[in-house]
Coordinates of C-alpha atoms in Angstrom, one line a residue:
M1 CA 0.0 0.0 0.0
T2 CA 2.7 2.5 0.9
G3 CA 4.6 1.7 -2.5
T4 CA 1.4 2.2 -4.4
L5 CA 0.8 5.7 -2.6
R6 CA 4.3 6.6 -3.3
T7 CA 4.1 5.8 -6.9
A8 CA 0.9 7.7 -7.3
G9 CA 2.5 10.7 -5.6
I10 CA 5.4 10.6 -7.9
A11 CA 3.2 10.4 -10.9
L12 CA 1.0 13.4 -9.8
L13 CA 4.2 15.4 -9.3
F14 CA 5.3 14.4 -12.7
L15 CA 2.0 15.3 -14.3
T16 CA 1.9 18.6 -12.6
G17 CA 5.4 19.5 -13.8
S18 CA 4.7 18.4 -17.3
L19 CA 1.5 20.4 -17.4
A20 CA 3.4 23.5 -16.2
L21 CA 6.2 23.2 -18.8
A22 CA 3.7 22.7 -21.5
V23 CA 1.6 25.8 -20.6
L24 CA 4.8 27.8 -20.3
T25 CA 5.9 26.6 -23.9
A26 CA 2.4 27.4 -25.2
A27 CA 2.6 31.0 -23.9
L28 CA 6.4 31.4 -25.3
I29 CA 5.3 30.1 -28.9
G30 CA 2.4 32.5 -29.1
V31 CA -0.9 30.7 -27.9
P32 CA -3.2 33.7 -26.9
P33 CA -3.2 34.1 -23.1
A34 CA -7.2 34.0 -23.2
D35 CA -6.7 30.2 -24.5
L36 CA -4.1 29.1 -22.0
P37 CA -6.7 28.0 -19.3
S38 CA -8.6 26.1 -21.8
V39 CA -5.4 24.3 -23.0
A40 CA -4.5 23.6 -19.3
V41 CA -7.8 22.0 -18.6
L42 CA -7.7 20.0 -21.8
L43 CA -4.1 18.7 -21.1
A44 CA -4.9 18.0 -17.4
M45 CA -8.1 15.9 -18.4
A46 CA -6.5 14.1 -21.3
G47 CA -3.1 13.7 -19.8
G48 CA -4.6 12.8 -16.4
G49 CA -6.9 10.2 -17.7
G50 CA -4.2 8.8 -19.9
G51 CA -1.5 8.9 -17.4
L52 CA -3.8 7.0 -14.8
L53 CA -4.4 4.3 -17.5
A54 CA -0.6 4.1 -18.2
L55 CA 0.1 4.0 -14.5
L56 CA -2.2 1.1 -14.1
L57 CA -0.7 -0.8 -17.1
I58 CA 3.0 -0.4 -16.3
R59 CA 2.6 -1.9 -12.8
P60 CA 4.7 -5.1 -12.5
A61 CA 1.4 -7.1 -11.9
V62 CA 0.2 -6.2 -15.3
L63 CA 3.3 -5.4 -17.6
G64 CA 5.3 -8.3 -15.9
R65 CA 2.8 -10.8 -17.4
L66 CA 4.2 -10.0 -20.9
G67 CA 7.3 -12.2 -20.1
G68 CA 10.7 -11.0 -20.8
V69 CA 12.6 -7.7 -21.0
R70 CA 11.9 -7.5 -24.7
A71 CA 8.2 -7.8 -24.3
Q72 CA 8.1 -5.5 -21.4
L73 CA 10.0 -2.7 -23.2
V74 CA 7.8 -3.2 -26.3
G75 CA 4.7 -3.0 -24.0
A76 CA 5.9 0.2 -22.4
G77 CA 6.5 1.7 -25.9
L78 CA 3.0 0.7 -26.8
I79 CA 1.5 2.3 -23.7
G80 CA 3.4 5.5 -24.4
S81 CA 2.2 5.5 -28.0
I82 CA -1.4 5.0 -26.8
L83 CA -1.0 7.8 -24.4
L84 CA 0.3 10.1 -27.2
L85 CA -2.6 9.0 -29.5
G86 CA -5.2 9.7 -26.8
M87 CA -3.8 13.2 -26.2
M88 CA -3.9 13.8 -30.0
L89 CA -7.5 12.6 -30.4
A90 CA -8.6 14.9 -27.5
G91 CA -6.8 17.7 -29.1
A92 CA -8.4 17.2 -32.5
Q93 CA -11.9 16.9 -31.0
A94 CA -11.3 20.2 -29.1
M95 CA -10.0 22.0 -32.0
F96 CA -12.6 20.7 -34.4
I97 CA -10.1 19.4 -37.0
S98 CA -11.8 18.2 -40.2
G99 CA -12.1 14.6 -41.0
H100 CA -9.5 14.8 -43.7
D101 CA -6.9 16.4 -41.4
F102 CA -7.7 14.2 -38.6
A103 CA -7.2 11.1 -40.8
I104 CA -3.7 12.4 -41.9
V105 CA -2.7 13.1 -38.3
L106 CA -3.9 9.7 -37.1
T107 CA -2.0 8.0 -39.9
M108 CA 1.2 9.8 -38.9
L109 CA 0.7 8.9 -35.4
I110 CA 0.1 5.2 -36.1
F111 CA 3.4 5.3 -38.2
A112 CA 5.3 7.0 -35.4
A113 CA 4.1 4.5 -32.8
T114 CA 5.1 1.6 -35.1
L115 CA 8.5 3.0 -35.4
S116 CA 8.7 3.6 -31.6
V117 CA 7.8 -0.1 -30.9
G118 CA 10.3 -1.1 -33.5
F119 CA 13.2 1.1 -31.9
N120 CA 12.0 -0.3 -28.4
L121 CA 12.5 -3.9 -29.7
L122 CA 15.9 -3.0 -31.1
C123 CA 17.0 -1.5 -27.8
A124 CA 15.5 -4.4 -25.8
R125 CA 17.4 -7.1 -27.7
P126 CA 21.0 -6.4 -26.7
L127 CA 19.8 -5.6 -23.0
A128 CA 18.0 -8.8 -22.8
S129 CA 21.0 -10.8 -24.2
R130 CA 23.2 -9.1 -21.5
I131 CA 20.8 -10.0 -18.7
E132 CA 20.5 -13.6 -20.1
R133 CA 24.4 -13.9 -19.9
V134 CA 24.3 -12.9 -16.3
R135 CA 21.5 -15.3 -15.7
A136 CA 23.5 -18.1 -17.4
G137 CA 26.6 -17.2 -15.2
T138 CA 24.4 -17.4 -12.1
A139 CA 23.3 -20.9 -13.3
R140 CA 26.9 -22.0 -13.7
I141 CA 28.0 -20.7 -10.2
A142 CA 24.8 -22.6 -8.7
G143 CA 26.2 -25.8 -10.5
G144 CA 29.6 -25.5 -8.9
Q145 CA 31.5 -23.7 -11.6
L146 CA 32.9 -21.1 -9.5
E147 CA 35.5 -19.8 -12.1
S148 CA 32.6 -18.6 -14.3
E149 CA 32.5 -14.8 -15.0
V150 CA 30.4 -12.8 -17.4
P151 CA 31.6 -10.0 -19.8
V152 CA 31.0 -6.4 -18.6
E153 CA 29.4 -4.3 -21.5
G154 CA 28.6 -0.8 -21.3
H155 CA 28.2 1.5 -18.4
D156 CA 24.7 1.1 -17.1
E157 CA 22.9 -0.8 -14.3
V158 CA 23.2 -4.2 -16.2
A159 CA 27.1 -3.7 -16.5
A160 CA 27.2 -2.8 -12.7
L161 CA 25.3 -6.0 -12.1
A162 CA 27.8 -7.9 -14.3
E163 CA 30.7 -6.3 -12.2
D164 CA 29.1 -7.3 -9.0
F165 CA 28.5 -10.9 -10.3
N166 CA 32.1 -11.2 -11.2
H167 CA 33.1 -9.8 -7.8
M168 CA 30.8 -12.4 -6.2
A169 CA 32.2 -15.1 -8.3
R170 CA 35.7 -14.2 -7.2
T171 CA 34.8 -14.0 -3.6
L172 CA 33.2 -17.5 -3.7
R173 CA 36.4 -18.9 -5.4
E174 CA 38.6 -17.4 -2.7
A175 CA 36.2 -18.8 0.1
A176 CA 36.1 -22.2 -1.7
E177 CA 40.0 -22.2 -1.8
R178 CA 40.5 -21.1 1.7
E179 CA 38.0 -23.8 2.8
R180 CA 40.0 -26.3 0.8
E181 CA 43.1 -25.2 2.4
M182 CA 41.6 -25.3 5.8
D183 CA 40.3 -28.8 5.3
E184 CA 43.7 -30.0 4.0
A185 CA 45.4 -28.3 7.0
R186 CA 42.8 -29.9 9.3
R187 CA 43.5 -33.4 7.9
D188 CA 47.4 -32.7 8.2
L189 CA 46.9 -31.7 11.6
I190 CA 44.9 -34.7 12.6
A191 CA 47.4 -37.0 11.0
A192 CA 50.4 -35.2 12.7
V193 CA 48.6 -35.2 16.1
S194 CA 47.7 -38.7 15.8
H195 CA 51.1 -39.8 14.9
D196 CA 52.7 -37.6 17.7
L197 CA 50.2 -38.7 20.3
R198 CA 50.6 -42.4 19.4
T199 CA 54.4 -42.3 19.7
P200 CA 54.6 -41.5 23.4
L201 CA 51.7 -43.5 24.1
A202 CA 53.2 -46.6 22.5
S203 CA 56.6 -45.9 24.2
T204 CA 55.0 -45.4 27.6
R205 CA 53.0 -48.6 27.3
A206 CA 56.0 -50.6 26.2
L207 CA 58.2 -49.4 29.1
I208 CA 55.5 -50.0 31.7
E209 CA 54.8 -53.5 30.3
A210 CA 58.6 -54.2 30.4
V211 CA 58.7 -53.3 34.1
A212 CA 55.4 -55.2 34.8
D213 CA 56.7 -58.2 33.0
G214 CA 59.9 -58.2 35.0
V215 CA 62.2 -57.5 32.0
A216 CA 63.9 -54.9 34.3
S217 CA 65.9 -57.3 36.3
D218 CA 67.5 -54.8 38.6
R219 CA 66.4 -51.5 40.4
E220 CA 68.6 -49.3 38.2
T221 CA 67.1 -50.6 34.9
E222 CA 63.5 -50.4 36.4
E223 CA 64.2 -46.7 37.5
R224 CA 65.5 -45.9 33.9
Y225 CA 62.4 -47.5 32.3
L226 CA 60.1 -45.5 34.6
S227 CA 62.0 -42.3 34.0
S228 CA 61.7 -42.7 30.3
A229 CA 57.9 -43.4 30.7
S230 CA 57.7 -40.3 32.7
R231 CA 59.4 -38.2 30.3
E232 CA 57.2 -39.6 27.5
L233 CA 54.1 -38.7 29.5
E234 CA 55.4 -35.0 30.0
H235 CA 55.8 -34.8 26.1
L236 CA 52.2 -36.1 25.9
S237 CA 50.9 -33.6 28.3
R238 CA 52.6 -30.7 26.4
L239 CA 51.1 -31.9 23.1
V240 CA 47.7 -31.9 24.8
D241 CA 48.3 -28.5 26.3
D242 CA 49.3 -27.2 22.7
L243 CA 46.0 -28.4 21.3
F244 CA 43.9 -26.8 23.9
E245 CA 46.0 -23.5 23.6
L246 CA 45.6 -23.6 19.9
A247 CA 41.8 -24.3 20.2
R248 CA 41.4 -21.2 22.4
I249 CA 43.4 -19.1 19.9
D250 CA 41.4 -20.3 16.9
A251 CA 38.1 -19.7 18.8
G252 CA 39.2 -16.0 19.5
V253 CA 38.4 -16.5 23.2
L254 CA 42.1 -16.1 24.4
Q255 CA 42.2 -13.0 26.5
L256 CA 45.5 -12.1 28.2
S257 CA 45.9 -10.1 31.3
L258 CA 48.8 -7.8 30.5
E259 CA 51.1 -6.1 33.1
E260 CA 54.3 -4.4 32.9
A261 CA 57.0 -7.0 32.9
S262 CA 60.9 -7.3 32.6
L263 CA 61.7 -8.7 29.1
H264 CA 65.4 -8.8 30.2
D265 CA 64.5 -11.2 33.0
L266 CA 62.4 -13.4 30.8
I267 CA 65.1 -13.6 28.1
S268 CA 67.7 -14.3 30.6
D269 CA 65.7 -17.2 32.2
T270 CA 64.9 -18.7 28.9
I271 CA 68.5 -18.8 27.7
S272 CA 69.6 -20.4 31.0
S273 CA 67.0 -23.0 30.7
F274 CA 68.1 -24.0 27.1
Q275 CA 71.8 -23.6 27.8
P276 CA 72.2 -27.5 28.8
Q277 CA 70.4 -28.5 25.6
A278 CA 72.4 -26.1 23.3
E279 CA 75.6 -27.5 24.9
R280 CA 74.5 -31.1 24.2
R281 CA 74.1 -30.2 20.6
G282 CA 77.2 -28.1 20.3
V283 CA 75.2 -24.9 19.4
R284 CA 76.4 -21.6 20.7
L285 CA 73.4 -19.9 22.4
V286 CA 73.7 -16.0 22.4
G287 CA 71.5 -13.4 24.3
E288 CA 71.7 -9.6 23.3
V289 CA 69.3 -7.2 25.2
S290 CA 69.6 -3.4 25.1
G291 CA 69.3 -1.7 28.4
D292 CA 66.1 0.3 27.6
V293 CA 63.7 -2.5 26.7
D294 CA 62.0 -2.6 30.1
P295 CA 59.4 -2.6 31.1
V296 CA 57.0 -4.2 28.4
L297 CA 53.3 -4.8 28.5
A298 CA 53.0 -8.8 28.6
N299 CA 51.7 -11.8 30.3
P300 CA 54.9 -13.3 31.5
P301 CA 54.0 -17.0 31.5
R302 CA 52.5 -16.8 27.9
L303 CA 55.4 -14.6 26.6
Q304 CA 57.8 -17.2 28.3
R305 CA 56.0 -19.7 26.2
V306 CA 56.7 -17.8 23.0
L307 CA 60.4 -17.6 23.7
H308 CA 60.4 -21.2 24.5
N309 CA 58.6 -22.2 21.2
L310 CA 61.0 -20.1 19.1
L311 CA 64.2 -21.2 20.7
S312 CA 63.0 -24.9 20.7
N313 CA 62.4 -24.4 16.9
A314 CA 65.8 -22.6 16.3
L315 CA 67.9 -25.3 18.2
R316 CA 65.9 -28.1 16.4
H317 CA 67.0 -26.7 13.0
T318 CA 70.5 -25.6 13.8
P319 CA 73.4 -28.2 13.3
A320 CA 76.5 -28.5 15.7
D321 CA 78.9 -25.5 15.7
G322 CA 75.9 -23.3 14.7
T323 CA 74.6 -20.2 16.5
V324 CA 71.3 -19.4 18.0
A325 CA 70.8 -15.7 19.1
L326 CA 68.0 -14.1 21.0
R327 CA 68.1 -10.3 20.8
A328 CA 65.8 -7.4 21.9
A329 CA 65.9 -3.7 21.2
T330 CA 63.6 -0.8 21.3
Q331 CA 61.9 0.3 18.1
G332 CA 59.9 3.5 18.6
E333 CA 57.0 2.8 20.8
E334 CA 57.6 -0.9 20.6
V335 CA 60.2 -3.5 21.5
R336 CA 61.4 -5.8 18.6
V337 CA 62.6 -9.3 19.7
E338 CA 64.4 -11.6 17.2
V339 CA 65.4 -15.2 17.4
S340 CA 67.9 -16.1 14.7
D341 CA 69.7 -19.2 13.9
T342 CA 72.4 -20.4 11.4
G343 CA 70.6 -23.6 10.3
E344 CA 69.4 -24.9 7.2
G345 CA 66.9 -22.1 6.6
I346 CA 63.5 -22.3 4.9
A347 CA 62.6 -22.4 1.3
A348 CA 61.0 -19.2 -0.3
E349 CA 57.8 -21.3 -1.3
D350 CA 57.4 -22.4 2.3
L351 CA 57.8 -19.1 4.2
S352 CA 54.1 -18.1 3.8
R353 CA 53.2 -21.4 5.4
V354 CA 55.5 -21.7 8.5
F355 CA 52.8 -20.5 10.8
E356 CA 50.2 -22.9 9.6
R357 CA 49.1 -25.7 12.0
S358 CA 51.1 -28.9 11.4
F359 CA 53.3 -27.5 8.6
R360 CA 56.7 -29.0 8.5
A361 CA 59.1 -28.0 5.8
E362 CA 61.2 -31.1 6.6
S363 CA 58.8 -33.9 6.9
S364 CA 61.4 -36.5 6.7
R365 CA 63.5 -35.2 9.6
T366 CA 63.9 -37.2 12.5
R367 CA 64.0 -35.6 16.0
A368 CA 66.8 -36.0 18.5
E369 CA 66.2 -38.0 21.6
E370 CA 65.7 -35.0 23.8
D371 CA 63.2 -33.2 21.5
A372 CA 59.5 -33.4 22.5
P373 CA 57.3 -34.8 19.9
S374 CA 56.1 -31.9 17.7
A375 CA 52.9 -31.7 15.8
G376 CA 53.9 -28.5 14.2
L377 CA 51.9 -26.3 16.4
G378 CA 54.6 -24.3 18.2
L379 CA 55.0 -21.5 15.7
A380 CA 51.1 -21.2 15.3
I381 CA 50.7 -20.9 19.0
A382 CA 53.6 -18.4 19.2
R383 CA 52.1 -16.0 16.8
G384 CA 48.6 -16.5 18.2
L385 CA 50.0 -15.5 21.6
I386 CA 52.0 -12.5 20.2
E387 CA 48.8 -11.2 18.5
A388 CA 46.8 -11.6 21.7
H389 CA 49.7 -9.2 23.2
G390 CA 48.8 -6.8 20.4
G391 CA 52.0 -7.4 18.6
T392 CA 53.0 -9.0 15.2
M393 CA 55.3 -11.9 14.3
S394 CA 57.2 -12.3 10.9
V395 CA 59.8 -14.6 9.6
E396 CA 62.7 -14.0 7.1
S397 CA 65.0 -16.8 5.9
D398 CA 67.9 -17.5 3.6
L399 CA 68.0 -21.1 2.4
G400 CA 71.1 -22.8 3.6
R401 CA 72.2 -19.8 6.0
G402 CA 69.4 -19.6 8.7
S403 CA 66.2 -18.0 9.7
R404 CA 65.1 -15.0 11.7
F405 CA 61.8 -14.9 13.7
C406 CA 60.9 -11.4 14.9
F407 CA 58.0 -10.1 17.0
T408 CA 57.0 -6.9 18.6
L409 CA 55.6 -6.0 22.0
R410 CA 54.2 -2.7 23.4
R411 CA 56.3 -0.8 25.8
G412 CA 54.9 -0.3 29.4

């Protein structure tokens, strides 16, 4: 109802404006002022009646029954021609035009109306074809052909519709590609986690069964078996913790309570805890912290875990006689922390994937005895924790020369 009233109001305003323009034109071209009221009444009656009829006919419920765009444009042309014909008939009757003159005028009007319908049909044909191409593209998209796009022709609303369609198609392709990558990453993660959970479970079970079956004939051997089982269970516990941590990061529910903390102390503690492992591997561990980095806004336990994950990763990829360096320095309103190594580096094609869950650039690599089983979650968790701190993490690498992982923290 509201739409109908709005359309009627617009039509009334248009009729009033057209009538005013026609009367003004009549006065300018020499129609006697005394005849202007009569002309205005005639135009209002004929135009109002014809306009009301046209308004009823062009409604979608009526004109839409004609079918496609071609038929509707031709129908609109016919309605306009009929409206013009009605106006001329009313004018001829009012001016008492002779039958001979009226027949000539009517013939000319019919010819003009026919030409108008023909021109409307010619205009409707390419327009309908462009709309049909968009419709066919929509059908292809619905059928799963997400690479489908349609040509953009012209500069009108149909061209804008084609551009929007192509944008939608590209968005759908990108979404489908992201979904495919996520499904693949999920499968890889499940496979990696299943393998790395099964390994400590199998080892622990074998060790406990050996003790239970009396394979350990002396106290020292039994304690060694139990110690190994305890170490495997610790590895297993860390893997489970990683999974829970990653689940919270992915769900967006990880909210850290930040406080002013000493980055210098955290780095010193981390280096101290990794020093024995570095010595066993023959790797030189270096720490360099500028004197003005403290304090930083951080959650100390979570930041310690970031440092732990990055150093573990660096040591795992650095051969004997190599160097792992942990540096921190101010950078404007932030502190920049860098963990670098002189290991094998990362291939250029793998750099964009190092923070993906379960990604391993060296799938055939075997871990050292002291290494915990890794499902490839450490770097993903580290970046998630840094982002929860309000910072960013990035990686640079030269294949065969080493890698540098950098992250930023806000200063306190």
